[in-house]
mmCIF file of C-alpha atoms in Angstrom:
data_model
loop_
_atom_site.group_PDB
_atom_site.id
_atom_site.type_symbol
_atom_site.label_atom_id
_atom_site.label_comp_id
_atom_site.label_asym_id
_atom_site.label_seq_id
_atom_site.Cartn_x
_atom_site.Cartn_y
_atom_site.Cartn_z
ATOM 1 C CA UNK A 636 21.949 -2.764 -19.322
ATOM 2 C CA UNK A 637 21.901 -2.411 -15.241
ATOM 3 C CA UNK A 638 21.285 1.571 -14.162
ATOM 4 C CA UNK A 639 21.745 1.422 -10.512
ATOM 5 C CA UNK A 640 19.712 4.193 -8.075
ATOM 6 C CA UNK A 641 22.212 6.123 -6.369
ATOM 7 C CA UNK A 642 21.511 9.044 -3.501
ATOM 8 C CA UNK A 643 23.218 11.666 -6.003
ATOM 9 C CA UNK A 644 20.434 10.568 -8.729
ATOM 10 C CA UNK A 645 16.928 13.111 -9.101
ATOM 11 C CA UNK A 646 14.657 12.068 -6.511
ATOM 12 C CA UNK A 647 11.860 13.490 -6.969
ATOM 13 C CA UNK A 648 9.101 14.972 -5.841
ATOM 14 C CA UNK A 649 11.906 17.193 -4.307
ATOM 15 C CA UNK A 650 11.912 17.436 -0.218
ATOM 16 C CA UNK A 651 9.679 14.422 0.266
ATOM 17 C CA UNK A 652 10.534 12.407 3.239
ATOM 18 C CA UNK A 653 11.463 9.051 2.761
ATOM 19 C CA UNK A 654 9.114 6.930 3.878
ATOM 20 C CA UNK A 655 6.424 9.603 3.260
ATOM 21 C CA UNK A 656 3.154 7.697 2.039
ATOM 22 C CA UNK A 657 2.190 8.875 -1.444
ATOM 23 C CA UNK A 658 -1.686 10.283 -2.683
ATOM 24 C CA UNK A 659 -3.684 7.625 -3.019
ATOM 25 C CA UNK A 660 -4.937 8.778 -6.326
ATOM 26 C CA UNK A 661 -1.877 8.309 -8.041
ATOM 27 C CA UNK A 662 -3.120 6.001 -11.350
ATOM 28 C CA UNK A 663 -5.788 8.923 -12.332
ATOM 29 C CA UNK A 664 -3.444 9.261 -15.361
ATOM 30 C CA UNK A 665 -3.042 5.701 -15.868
ATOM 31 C CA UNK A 666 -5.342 5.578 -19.424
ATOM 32 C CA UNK A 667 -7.222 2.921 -20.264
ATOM 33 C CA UNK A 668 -7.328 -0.488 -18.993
ATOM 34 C CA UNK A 669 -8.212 -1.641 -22.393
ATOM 35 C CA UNK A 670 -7.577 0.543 -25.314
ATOM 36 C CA UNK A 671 -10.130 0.766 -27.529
ATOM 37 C CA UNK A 672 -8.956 3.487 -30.346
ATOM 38 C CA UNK A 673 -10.583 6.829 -28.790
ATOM 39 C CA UNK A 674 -9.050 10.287 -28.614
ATOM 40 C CA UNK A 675 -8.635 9.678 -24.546
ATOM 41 C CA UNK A 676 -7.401 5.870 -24.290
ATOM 42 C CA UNK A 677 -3.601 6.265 -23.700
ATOM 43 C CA UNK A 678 -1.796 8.347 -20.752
ATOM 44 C CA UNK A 679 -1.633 11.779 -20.585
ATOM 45 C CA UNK A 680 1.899 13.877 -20.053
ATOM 46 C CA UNK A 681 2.632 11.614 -16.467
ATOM 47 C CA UNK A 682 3.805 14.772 -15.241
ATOM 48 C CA UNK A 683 1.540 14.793 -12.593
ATOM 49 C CA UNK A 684 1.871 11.431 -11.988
ATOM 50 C CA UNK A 685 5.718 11.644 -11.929
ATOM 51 C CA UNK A 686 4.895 14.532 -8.749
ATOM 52 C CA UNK A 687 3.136 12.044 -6.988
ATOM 53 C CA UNK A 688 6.112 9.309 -7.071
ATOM 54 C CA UNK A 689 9.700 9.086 -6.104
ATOM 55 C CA UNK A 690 11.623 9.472 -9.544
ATOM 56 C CA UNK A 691 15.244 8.609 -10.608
ATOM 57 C CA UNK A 692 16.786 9.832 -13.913
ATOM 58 C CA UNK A 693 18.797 8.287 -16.034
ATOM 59 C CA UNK A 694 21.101 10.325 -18.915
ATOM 60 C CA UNK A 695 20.414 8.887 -22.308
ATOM 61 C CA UNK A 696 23.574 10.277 -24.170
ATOM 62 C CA UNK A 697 23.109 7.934 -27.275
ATOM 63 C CA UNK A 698 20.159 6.814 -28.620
ATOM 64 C CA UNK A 699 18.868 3.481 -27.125
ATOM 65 C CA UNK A 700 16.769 0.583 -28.365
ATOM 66 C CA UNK A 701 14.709 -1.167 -25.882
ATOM 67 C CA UNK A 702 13.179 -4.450 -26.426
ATOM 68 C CA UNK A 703 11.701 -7.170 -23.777
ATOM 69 C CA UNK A 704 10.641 -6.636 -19.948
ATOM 70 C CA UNK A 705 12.659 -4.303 -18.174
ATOM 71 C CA UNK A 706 13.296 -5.635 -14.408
ATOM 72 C CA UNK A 707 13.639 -3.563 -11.446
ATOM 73 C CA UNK A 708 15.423 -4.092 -8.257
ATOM 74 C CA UNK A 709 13.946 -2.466 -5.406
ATOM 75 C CA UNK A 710 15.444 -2.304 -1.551
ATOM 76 C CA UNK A 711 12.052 -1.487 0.892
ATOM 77 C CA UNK A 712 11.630 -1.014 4.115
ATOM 78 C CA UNK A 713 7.741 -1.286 5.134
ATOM 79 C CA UNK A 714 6.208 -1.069 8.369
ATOM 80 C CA UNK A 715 2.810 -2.940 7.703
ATOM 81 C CA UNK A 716 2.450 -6.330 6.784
ATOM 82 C CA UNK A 717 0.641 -5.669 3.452
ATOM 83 C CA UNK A 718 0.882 -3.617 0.291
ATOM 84 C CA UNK A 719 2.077 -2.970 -3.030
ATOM 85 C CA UNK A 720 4.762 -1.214 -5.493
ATOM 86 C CA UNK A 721 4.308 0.259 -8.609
ATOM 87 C CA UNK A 722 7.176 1.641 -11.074
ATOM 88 C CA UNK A 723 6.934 3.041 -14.237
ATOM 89 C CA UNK A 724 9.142 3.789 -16.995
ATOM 90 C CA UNK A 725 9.117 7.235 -18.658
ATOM 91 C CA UNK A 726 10.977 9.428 -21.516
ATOM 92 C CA UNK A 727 11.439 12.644 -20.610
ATOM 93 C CA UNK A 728 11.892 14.884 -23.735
ATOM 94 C CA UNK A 729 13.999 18.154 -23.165
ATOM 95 C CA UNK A 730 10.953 20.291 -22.463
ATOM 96 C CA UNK A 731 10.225 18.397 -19.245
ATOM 97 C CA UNK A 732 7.145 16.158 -21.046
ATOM 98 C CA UNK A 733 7.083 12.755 -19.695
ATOM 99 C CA UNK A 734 6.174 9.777 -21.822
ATOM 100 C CA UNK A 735 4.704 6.780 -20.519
ATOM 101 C CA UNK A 736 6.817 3.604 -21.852
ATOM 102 C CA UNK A 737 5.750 0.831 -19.621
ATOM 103 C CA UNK A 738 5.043 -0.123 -15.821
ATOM 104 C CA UNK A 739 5.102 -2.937 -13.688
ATOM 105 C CA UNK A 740 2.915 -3.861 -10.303
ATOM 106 C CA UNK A 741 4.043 -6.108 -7.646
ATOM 107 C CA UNK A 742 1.704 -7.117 -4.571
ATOM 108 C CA UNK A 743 4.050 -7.168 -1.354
ATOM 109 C CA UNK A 744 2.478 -10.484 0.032
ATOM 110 C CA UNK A 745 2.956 -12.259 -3.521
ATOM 111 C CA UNK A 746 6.773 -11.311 -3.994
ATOM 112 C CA UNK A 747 7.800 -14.619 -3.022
ATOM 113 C CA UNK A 748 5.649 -16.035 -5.511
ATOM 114 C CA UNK A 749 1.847 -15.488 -6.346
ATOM 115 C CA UNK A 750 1.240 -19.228 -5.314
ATOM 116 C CA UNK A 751 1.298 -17.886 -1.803
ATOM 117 C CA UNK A 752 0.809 -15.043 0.578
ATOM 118 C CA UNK A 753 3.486 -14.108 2.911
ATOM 119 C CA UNK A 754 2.862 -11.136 4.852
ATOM 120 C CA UNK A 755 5.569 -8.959 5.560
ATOM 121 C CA UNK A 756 7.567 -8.317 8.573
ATOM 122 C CA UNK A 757 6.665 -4.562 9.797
ATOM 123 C CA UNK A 758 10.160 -3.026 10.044
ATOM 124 C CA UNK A 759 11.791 -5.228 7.887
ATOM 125 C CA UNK A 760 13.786 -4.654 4.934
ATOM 126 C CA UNK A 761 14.053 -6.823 2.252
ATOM 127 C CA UNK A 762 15.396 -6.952 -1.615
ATOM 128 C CA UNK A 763 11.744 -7.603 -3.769
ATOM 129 C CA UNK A 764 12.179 -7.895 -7.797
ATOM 130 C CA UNK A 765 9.845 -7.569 -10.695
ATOM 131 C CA UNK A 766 9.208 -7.435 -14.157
ATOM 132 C CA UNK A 767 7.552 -4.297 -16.321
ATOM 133 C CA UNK A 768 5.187 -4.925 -19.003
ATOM 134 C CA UNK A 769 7.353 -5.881 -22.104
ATOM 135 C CA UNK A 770 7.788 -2.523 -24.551
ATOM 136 C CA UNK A 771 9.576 -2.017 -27.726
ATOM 137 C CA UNK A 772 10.958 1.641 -27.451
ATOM 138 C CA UNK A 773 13.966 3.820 -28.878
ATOM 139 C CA UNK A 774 14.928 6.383 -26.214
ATOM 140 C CA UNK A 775 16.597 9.814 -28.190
ATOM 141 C CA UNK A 776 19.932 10.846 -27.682
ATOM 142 C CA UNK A 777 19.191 14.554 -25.038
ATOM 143 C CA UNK A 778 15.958 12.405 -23.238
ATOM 144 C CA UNK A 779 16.066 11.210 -20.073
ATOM 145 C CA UNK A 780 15.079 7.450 -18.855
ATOM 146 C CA UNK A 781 12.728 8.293 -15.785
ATOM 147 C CA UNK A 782 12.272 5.650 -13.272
ATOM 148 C CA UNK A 783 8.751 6.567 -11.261
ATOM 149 C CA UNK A 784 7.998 4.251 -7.849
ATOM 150 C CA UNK A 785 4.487 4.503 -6.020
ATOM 151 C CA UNK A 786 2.697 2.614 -3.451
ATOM 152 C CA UNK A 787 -0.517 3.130 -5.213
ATOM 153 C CA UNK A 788 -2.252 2.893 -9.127
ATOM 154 C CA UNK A 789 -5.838 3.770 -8.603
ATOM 155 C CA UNK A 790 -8.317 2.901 -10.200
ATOM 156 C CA UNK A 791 -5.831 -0.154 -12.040
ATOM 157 C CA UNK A 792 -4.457 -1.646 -8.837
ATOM 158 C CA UNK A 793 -7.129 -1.624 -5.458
ATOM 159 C CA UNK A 794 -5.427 -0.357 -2.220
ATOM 160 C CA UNK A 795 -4.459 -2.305 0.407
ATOM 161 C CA UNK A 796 -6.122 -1.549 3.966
ATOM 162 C CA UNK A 797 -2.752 0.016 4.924
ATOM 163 C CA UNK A 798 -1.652 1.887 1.773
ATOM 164 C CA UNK A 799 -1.837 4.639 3.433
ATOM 165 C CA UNK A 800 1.396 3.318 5.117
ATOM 166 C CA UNK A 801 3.354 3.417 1.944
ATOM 167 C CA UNK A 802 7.017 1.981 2.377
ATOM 168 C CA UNK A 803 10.608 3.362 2.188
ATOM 169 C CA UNK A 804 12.832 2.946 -0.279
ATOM 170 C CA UNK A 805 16.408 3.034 -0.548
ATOM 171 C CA UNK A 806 17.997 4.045 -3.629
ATOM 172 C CA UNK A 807 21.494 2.519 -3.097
ATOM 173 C CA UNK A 808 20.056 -1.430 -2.883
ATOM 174 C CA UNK A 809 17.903 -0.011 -6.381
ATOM 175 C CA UNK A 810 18.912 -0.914 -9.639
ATOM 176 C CA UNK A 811 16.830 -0.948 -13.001
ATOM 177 C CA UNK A 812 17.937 -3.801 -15.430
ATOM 178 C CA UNK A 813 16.816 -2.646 -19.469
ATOM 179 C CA UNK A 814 16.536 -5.485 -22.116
ATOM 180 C CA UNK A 815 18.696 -3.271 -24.492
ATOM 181 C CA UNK A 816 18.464 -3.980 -28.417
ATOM 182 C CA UNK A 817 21.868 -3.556 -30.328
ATOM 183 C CA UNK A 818 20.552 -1.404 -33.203
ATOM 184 C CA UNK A 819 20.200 -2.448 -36.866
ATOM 185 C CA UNK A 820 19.617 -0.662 -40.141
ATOM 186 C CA UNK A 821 18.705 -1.888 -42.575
ATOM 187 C CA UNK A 822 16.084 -0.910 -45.556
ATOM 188 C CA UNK A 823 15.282 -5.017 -46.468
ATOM 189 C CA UNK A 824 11.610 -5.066 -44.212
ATOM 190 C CA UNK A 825 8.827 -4.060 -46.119
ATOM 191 C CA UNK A 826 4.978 -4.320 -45.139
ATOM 192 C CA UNK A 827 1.951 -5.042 -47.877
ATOM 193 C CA UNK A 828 -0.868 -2.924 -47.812
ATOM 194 C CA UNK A 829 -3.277 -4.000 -44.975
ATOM 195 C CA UNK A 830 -6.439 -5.841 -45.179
ATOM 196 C CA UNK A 831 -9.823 -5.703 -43.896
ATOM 197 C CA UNK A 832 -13.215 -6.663 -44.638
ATOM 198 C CA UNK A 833 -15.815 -4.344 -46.296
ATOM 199 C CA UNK A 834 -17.826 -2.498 -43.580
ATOM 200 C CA UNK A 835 -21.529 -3.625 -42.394
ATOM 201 C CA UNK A 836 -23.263 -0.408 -43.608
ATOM 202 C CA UNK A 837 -23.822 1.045 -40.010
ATOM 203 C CA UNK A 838 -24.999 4.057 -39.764
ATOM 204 C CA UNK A 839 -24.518 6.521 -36.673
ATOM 205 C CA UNK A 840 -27.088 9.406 -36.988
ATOM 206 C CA UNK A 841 -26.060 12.563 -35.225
ATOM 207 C CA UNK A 842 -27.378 13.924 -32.093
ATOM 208 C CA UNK A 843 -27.451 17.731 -30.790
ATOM 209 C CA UNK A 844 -26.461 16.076 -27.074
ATOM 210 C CA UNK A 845 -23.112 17.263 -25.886
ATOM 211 C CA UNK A 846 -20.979 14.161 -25.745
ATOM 212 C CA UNK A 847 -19.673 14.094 -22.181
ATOM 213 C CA UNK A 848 -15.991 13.601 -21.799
ATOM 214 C CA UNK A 849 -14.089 10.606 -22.418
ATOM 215 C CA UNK A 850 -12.187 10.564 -19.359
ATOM 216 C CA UNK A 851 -12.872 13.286 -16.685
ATOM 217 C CA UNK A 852 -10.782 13.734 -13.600
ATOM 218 C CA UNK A 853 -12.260 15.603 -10.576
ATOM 219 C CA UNK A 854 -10.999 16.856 -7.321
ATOM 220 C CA UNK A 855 -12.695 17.862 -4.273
ATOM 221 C CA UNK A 856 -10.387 20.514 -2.431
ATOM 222 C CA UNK A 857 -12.639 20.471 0.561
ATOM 223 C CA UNK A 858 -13.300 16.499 0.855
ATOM 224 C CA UNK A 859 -9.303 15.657 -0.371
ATOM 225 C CA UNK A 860 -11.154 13.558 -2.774
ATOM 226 C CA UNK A 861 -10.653 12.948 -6.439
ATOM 227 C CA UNK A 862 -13.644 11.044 -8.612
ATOM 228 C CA UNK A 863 -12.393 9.753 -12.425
ATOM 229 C CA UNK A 864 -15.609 9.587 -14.485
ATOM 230 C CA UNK A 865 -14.976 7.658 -17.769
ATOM 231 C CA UNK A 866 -17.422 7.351 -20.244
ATOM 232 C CA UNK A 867 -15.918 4.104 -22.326
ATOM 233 C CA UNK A 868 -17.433 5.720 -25.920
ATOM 234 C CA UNK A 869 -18.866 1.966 -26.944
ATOM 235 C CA UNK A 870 -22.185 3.320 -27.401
ATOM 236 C CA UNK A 871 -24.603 6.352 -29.254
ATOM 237 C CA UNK A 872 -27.285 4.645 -31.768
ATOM 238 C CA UNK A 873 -25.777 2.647 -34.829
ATOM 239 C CA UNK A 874 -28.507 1.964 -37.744
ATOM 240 C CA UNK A 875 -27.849 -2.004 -39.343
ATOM 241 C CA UNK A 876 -29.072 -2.212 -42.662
ATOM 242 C CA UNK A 877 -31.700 -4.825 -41.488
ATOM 243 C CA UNK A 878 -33.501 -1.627 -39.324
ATOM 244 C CA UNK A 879 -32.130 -2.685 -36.219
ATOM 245 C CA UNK A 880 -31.315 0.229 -33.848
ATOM 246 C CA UNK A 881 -28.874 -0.269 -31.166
ATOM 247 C CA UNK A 882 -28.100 2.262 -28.608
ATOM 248 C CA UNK A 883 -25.667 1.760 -25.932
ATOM 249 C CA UNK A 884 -24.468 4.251 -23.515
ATOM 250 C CA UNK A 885 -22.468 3.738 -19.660
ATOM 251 C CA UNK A 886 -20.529 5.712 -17.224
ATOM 252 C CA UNK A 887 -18.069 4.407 -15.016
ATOM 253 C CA UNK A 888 -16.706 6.351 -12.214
ATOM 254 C CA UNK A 889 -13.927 5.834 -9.577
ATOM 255 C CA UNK A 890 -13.692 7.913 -6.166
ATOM 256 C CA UNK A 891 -11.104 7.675 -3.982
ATOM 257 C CA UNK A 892 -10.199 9.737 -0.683
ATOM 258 C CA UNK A 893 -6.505 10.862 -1.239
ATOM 259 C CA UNK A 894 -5.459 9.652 2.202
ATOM 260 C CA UNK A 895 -7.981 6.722 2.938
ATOM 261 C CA UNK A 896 -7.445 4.000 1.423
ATOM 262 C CA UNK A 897 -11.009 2.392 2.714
ATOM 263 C CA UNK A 898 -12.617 5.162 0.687
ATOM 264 C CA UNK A 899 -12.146 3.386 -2.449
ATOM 265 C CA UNK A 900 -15.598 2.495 -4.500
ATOM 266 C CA UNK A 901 -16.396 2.474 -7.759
ATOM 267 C CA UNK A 902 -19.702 2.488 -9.953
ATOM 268 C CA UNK A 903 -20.777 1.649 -13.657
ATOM 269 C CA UNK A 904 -23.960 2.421 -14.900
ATOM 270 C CA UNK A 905 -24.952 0.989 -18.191
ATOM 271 C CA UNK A 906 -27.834 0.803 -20.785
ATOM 272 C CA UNK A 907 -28.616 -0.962 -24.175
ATOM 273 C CA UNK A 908 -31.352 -0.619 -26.378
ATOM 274 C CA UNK A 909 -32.645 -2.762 -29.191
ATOM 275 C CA UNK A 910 -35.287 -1.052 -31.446
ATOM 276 C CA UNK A 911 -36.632 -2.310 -34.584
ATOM 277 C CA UNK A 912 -39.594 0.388 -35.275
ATOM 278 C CA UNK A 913 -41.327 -1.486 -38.099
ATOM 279 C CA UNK A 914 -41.505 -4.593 -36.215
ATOM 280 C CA UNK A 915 -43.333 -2.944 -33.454
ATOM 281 C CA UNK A 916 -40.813 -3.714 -30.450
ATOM 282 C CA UNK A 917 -38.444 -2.183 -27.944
ATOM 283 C CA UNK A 918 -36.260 -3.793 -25.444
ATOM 284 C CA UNK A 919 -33.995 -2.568 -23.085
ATOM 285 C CA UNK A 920 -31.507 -3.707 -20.228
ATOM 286 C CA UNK A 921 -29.592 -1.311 -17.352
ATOM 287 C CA UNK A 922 -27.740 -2.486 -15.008
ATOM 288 C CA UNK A 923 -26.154 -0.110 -12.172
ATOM 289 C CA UNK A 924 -22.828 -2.246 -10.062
ATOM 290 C CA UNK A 925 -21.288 -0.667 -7.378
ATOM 291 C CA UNK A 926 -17.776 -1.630 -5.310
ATOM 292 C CA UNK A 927 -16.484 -0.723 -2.249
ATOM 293 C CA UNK A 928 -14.693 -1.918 0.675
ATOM 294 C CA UNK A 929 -13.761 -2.552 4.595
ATOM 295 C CA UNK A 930 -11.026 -3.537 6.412
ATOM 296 C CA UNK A 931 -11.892 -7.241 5.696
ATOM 297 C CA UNK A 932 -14.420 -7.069 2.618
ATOM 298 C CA UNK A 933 -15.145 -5.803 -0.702
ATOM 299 C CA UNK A 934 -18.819 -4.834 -0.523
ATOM 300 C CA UNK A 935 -20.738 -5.396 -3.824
ATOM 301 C CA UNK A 936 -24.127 -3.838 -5.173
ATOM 302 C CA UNK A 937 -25.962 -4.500 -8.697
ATOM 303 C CA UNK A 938 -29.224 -3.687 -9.995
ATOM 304 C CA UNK A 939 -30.815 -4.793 -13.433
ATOM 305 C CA UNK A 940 -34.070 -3.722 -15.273
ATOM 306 C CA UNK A 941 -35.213 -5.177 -18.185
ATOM 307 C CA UNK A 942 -38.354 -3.707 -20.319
ATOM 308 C CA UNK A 943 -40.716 -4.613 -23.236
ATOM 309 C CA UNK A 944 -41.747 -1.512 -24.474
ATOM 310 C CA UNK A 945 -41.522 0.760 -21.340
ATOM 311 C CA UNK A 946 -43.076 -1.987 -19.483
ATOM 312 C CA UNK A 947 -40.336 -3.659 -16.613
ATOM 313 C CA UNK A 948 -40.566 -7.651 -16.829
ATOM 314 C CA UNK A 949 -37.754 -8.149 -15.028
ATOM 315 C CA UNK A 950 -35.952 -6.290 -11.764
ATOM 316 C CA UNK A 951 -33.361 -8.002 -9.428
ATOM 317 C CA UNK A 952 -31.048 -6.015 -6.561
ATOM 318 C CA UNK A 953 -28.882 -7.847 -4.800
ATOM 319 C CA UNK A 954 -25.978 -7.270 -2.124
ATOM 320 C CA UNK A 955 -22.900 -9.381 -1.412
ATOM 321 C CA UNK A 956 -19.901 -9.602 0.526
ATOM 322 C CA UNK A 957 -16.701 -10.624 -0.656
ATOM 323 C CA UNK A 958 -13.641 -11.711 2.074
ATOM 324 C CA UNK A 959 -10.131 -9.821 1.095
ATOM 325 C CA UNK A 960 -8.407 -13.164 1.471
ATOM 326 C CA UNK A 961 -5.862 -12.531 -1.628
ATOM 327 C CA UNK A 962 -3.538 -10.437 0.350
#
């Protein structure tokens, strides 16, 4: 099933220029890299993320089975030689709520293959294709098929040193291709009750802290900035039933200027603790890494501590600079 971008379709956000480059923050609502089962892992409503892209909508007036990798056809006109394109694919449910379903990345220099870099002409205009993540959805009969495009995915994809650029697209050499699924009913599946193996006996004792937020998003009006904080919920204290006590807490955080795309850096901070009280010892390990970046180098930062019972037996810092050569 081919749904071809046409000028008539919604664009949106409405009145943005073509060519217009797009907030750098875009991504914020991305979710987790790697799910792991907490109240915060998946995306949000990508409403706001949808107002940060150029959107196309799609009628769905039956309802429709999709099954595979959707593939998207995009015609782009960029006038730097490097960057990247991100689409996503969203149901939009009659009150406006938009659904993540899947998304795709491509890197402009890699669209001729990721066994080589070819930058591209500035000015040029070329036809670049790519697969989405494969999905298994059924879109309602009344929902719309929403086709979001950005130049940037922060804190998933790292900008480019010309981002900022962003590209223009024209809808009329657009198409999006879905992997549609002729229905079937049919009552003859059935799944046995699932297994799993009886739990360790790991206790989590309570704690009168307030648990800071799973995944926090904050902008600076003044700065144009906007910092994700994400605290990744592996850790608090579990008990084992041999007495060992294990505590584990981090914090990773992602700041990035909304216009530069040089401001990007990132830090994680984290901490684990093995205890066994009636043994008489106490270990620990923190480690603090820090990212950022220059025109021509991701700039790299870590610390680690290790104690014995408050006492440090081993410290290391050390610095390092990485070439951007995979552009």
């Amino acid at each position: 099933m081919a749904l071809a971008a046409r000028e008539d379709d919604d664009v949106r956000p409405p009145g943005r220029p073509r060519g217009r480059p797009l907030p750098l923050h875009t991504g914020v609502d991305a979710g987790r890299f790697f799910p792991f089962g907490n109240d915060a892992d998946l995306p949000p409503d990508q409403r706001d993320e949808d107002a940060r892209s150029a959107c196309f909508e799609f009628e769905v007036p039956a309802e429709t089975w999709v099954l595979g990798r959707p593939r998207v056809r995009l015609r782009l006109t960029c006038e730097v030689p490097r960057g990247q394109v991100i689409a996503r694919l969203c149901d939009v449910a009659p009150d406006g709520s938009s659904t993540l379903v899947t998304r795709g990345v491509l890197n402009l220099s890699a669209r001729h293959g990721r066994d080589r870099a070819v930058p591209w002409t500035p000015g040029a205009t070329e036809d670049v294709t790519f697969e989405l993540n494969g999905i298994g959805h059924a879109f309602p009969p009344g929902h719309r098929i929403r086709l979001a495009v950005s130049s940037a995915y922060w804190p998933w994809i790292w900008p480019q040193p010309e981002s900022a650029a962003g590209f223009t697209l024209d809808p009329e050499g657009s198409a999006l291709e879905l992997p549609v699924r002729e229905q079937e009913l049919t009552d003859n599946i059935r799944f046995e009750e699932p297994e799993e193996a009886e739990p360790l006996g790991v206790n989590h004792p309570a704690t009168l802290d307030e648990p800071r937020p799973e995944r926090l998003v904050v902008r600076d009006v003044a700065k144009g900035e906007w910092r994700l904080e994400v605290d990744p919920r592996y850790g608090g204290t579990r008990v084992y039933p041999d007495g060992l006590e294990s505590t584990e807490d981090a914090l990773e955080t992602y700041t990035i200027d909304e216009a530069d795309p040089l401001s990007a850096r990132t830090l994680s901070e984290w901490s684990i603790r093995l205890h066994r009280p009636e043994l008489g010892w106490d270990t620990s390990v923190r480690t603090r890494s820090e990212i950022a970046c220059d025109e021509t180098d991701f700039l790299t930062s870590n610390e680690v501590i290790c104690t014995e019972g408050g006492e440090v037996i081993f410290h290391r810092t050390w610095e390092k600079r990485i070439p951007r050569t995979a552009s």
